[in-house]
Amino acid sequence: MCGIVGLVSFTQDLAHRSDLVESMRGALALRGPDEVSEWSSPRALFVPRRLAVVDLSGGHQPAVATDAAGRETVVLNYTGEVFNFAELRAELRGRGHEFRDRSDTEVVLRAYQEWGPACAERLRGMFAFAVWDVRTEELVLIRDRFGIYPLFYAETPDGFAFGSEPKALFATGLVEPVVDRTGLLEALSFTPTPGLSVFRHTREVIPGEVVRYSRAGVSRARYWNFTPREHTDDLATTERTVREMLEDIVRRQVISDVPISSMLSGGLDSSAVCALVNRSLGGGDRLQTFSMEFAYHLENFRPDEVHDSPDAPYVAKMAAHLGSEHRELLVDRDHLADREAQAAVVRAHERPVAGLDMYVSLYRLSQEVRRFCTVTLTGDGSDELFGGYMWFHDPFYVKSRTFPWLGASHQMEFLSGLLDRELYHELDFAGYTRDRYEEAVAEVPLSGEESAHERRMREITYLNMTRYLRVILDRKDRLGMAASIEGRVPFCDHELAEYVYNVPWEMKVADGREKSLLRAAVRDLLPEAVLQRKKSPYPTVQDPAYRTALRAQLKEITERPGARVNDLLDPARVESVLTDPTYGLRAGVTRMSIEAAVQLDHWFESGVRVEL
């Protein structure tokens, strides 16, 4: 894992820009606390930071290839993990390549030498990297198939900038943190659009995409997407195949030269990953597991529409079953309402998020994990792939012609409820959501042989895998990196995803429940109570004291002279939140919208400008 940032210019000499180097290396310090370096030439400047995980003495960045005469030919700035690097190294050795270390970084470098940008098709894992081809003066950016690691870019007045996060681009002084109308819609509509950043003139490399920049300009091409295929395996074979694939994936992903752990929520996904990791460790190091619980829920939890039970009892059952070294972090109202923790979340994401309490609790959990481990595995991606969310199963949500997670909320405003009503209607949030949805559905890969219901379930799966999963993976990455933790996601293996994407829906719900295919595949690994537990999403705090704290924060913001966020807020709705015992719910303001106002304040305080 590393943080990468770089520049290309065909008009200025970048070889001796120490001023730029100093600024760029500070922007991504948490992504790479173990090593910082630089590489420069007249046309290109790379400033990588490294979090050492595999081959601690090797794998230095950037990786540089030379020709027979010792001239530099290819320079690699790389972040991530390629889990089939051993097989690729053997193949590349057979093709005449020599290796100086045992890192996957050098394998990616040699793979690029051998196959060029097409090397991406051979990589199995999570990665984002930049290659400067000295011979052709071309920059190539490549991102993994699911966007597990972020990668942004922007054209500058005299060239091109790239980085793991937008803040790295801003550190060059050539890109500005400006949010325009489209950016504000993207930030507050909860309809993630692949390729779009919330910042003007800044784009994100689409998962499974290659972006190239040269004197001829910018070009983009996809190297991967889901491909519809006929599924010929019967149910028993499908269950066995999923299990075998998961065992192989986890076996590859536990490779590490630093302490490794697993997140445990007591649900099917994280429990399955923990059990598979525990088996892969083979009785060596004792598995370390971590969980989070809201202190209020220990005695006051109430079932709601999506949370049927608290996590803690199931976590305890699973940790005892595994014999893991388990640590539980209790989070209370003061932790959630802490302004510095909230600001840290906004700085990490560089945008408002939906469900600030969840993000602050996960930020604090990441800080706790980092005290003991550098790598952690999670169950992220399973719900999107196997159909775990409620909106896969309720006919009302399935039939809703919008993003299913918006249908599941009855299209309430997640983040825009306190936005000025005139501005809200002028921006046309409803139209923006509709257009993004229609674009997304139009790109769903279909064979043309699906029944109407199978087609719809394929659409919902694709929307989750390409849009909703982006939110989940960004959360994992940004909050993990805020604590310098590498997060690995076994369910986001592209070979597994390709296989399960083509499994007919009736097989995925063979026992009439969510994720029945996965449940059957891991049935022997889990205690019965955990195996049969109903899907419960990441918890949101029920403590009324948190609502009170948010209300107090909103009041402070509205009374603070010069608080720029007030220019975007609707005074009548703000007043309803501050005076109505229901906190404005009757005016249509959800708690997430109050959290959004608090986050917008932190965002603007960090230097972001809104130009509508």
mmCIF file of C-alpha atoms in Angstrom, residues 301-310 314 533-537:
data_model
loop_
_atom_site.group_PDB
_atom_site.id
_atom_site.type_symbol
_atom_site.label_atom_id
_atom_site.label_comp_id
_atom_site.label_asym_id
_atom_site.label_seq_id
_atom_site.Cartn_x
_atom_site.Cartn_y
_atom_site.Cartn_z
ATOM 1 C CA PHE A 301 -31.016 -1.474 21.466
ATOM 2 C CA ARG A 302 -34.370 -1.414 19.655
ATOM 3 C CA PRO A 303 -35.027 -3.384 16.445
ATOM 4 C CA ASP A 304 -35.869 -1.202 13.451
ATOM 5 C CA GLU A 305 -36.670 -1.672 9.771
ATOM 6 C CA VAL A 306 -33.168 -2.827 8.837
ATOM 7 C CA HIS A 307 -31.419 -3.681 12.138
ATOM 8 C CA ASP A 308 -33.065 -6.731 13.677
ATOM 9 C CA SER A 309 -30.460 -7.330 16.384
ATOM 10 C CA PRO A 310 -27.343 -5.751 17.913
ATOM 11 C CA TYR A 314 -23.096 -12.509 17.665
ATOM 12 C CA ARG A 533 -28.678 -14.443 11.567
ATOM 13 C CA LYS A 534 -30.783 -12.054 9.496
ATOM 14 C CA LYS A 535 -28.848 -9.451 7.512
ATOM 15 C CA SER A 536 -28.067 -6.417 9.687
ATOM 16 C CA PRO A 537 -26.205 -3.503 8.061
#
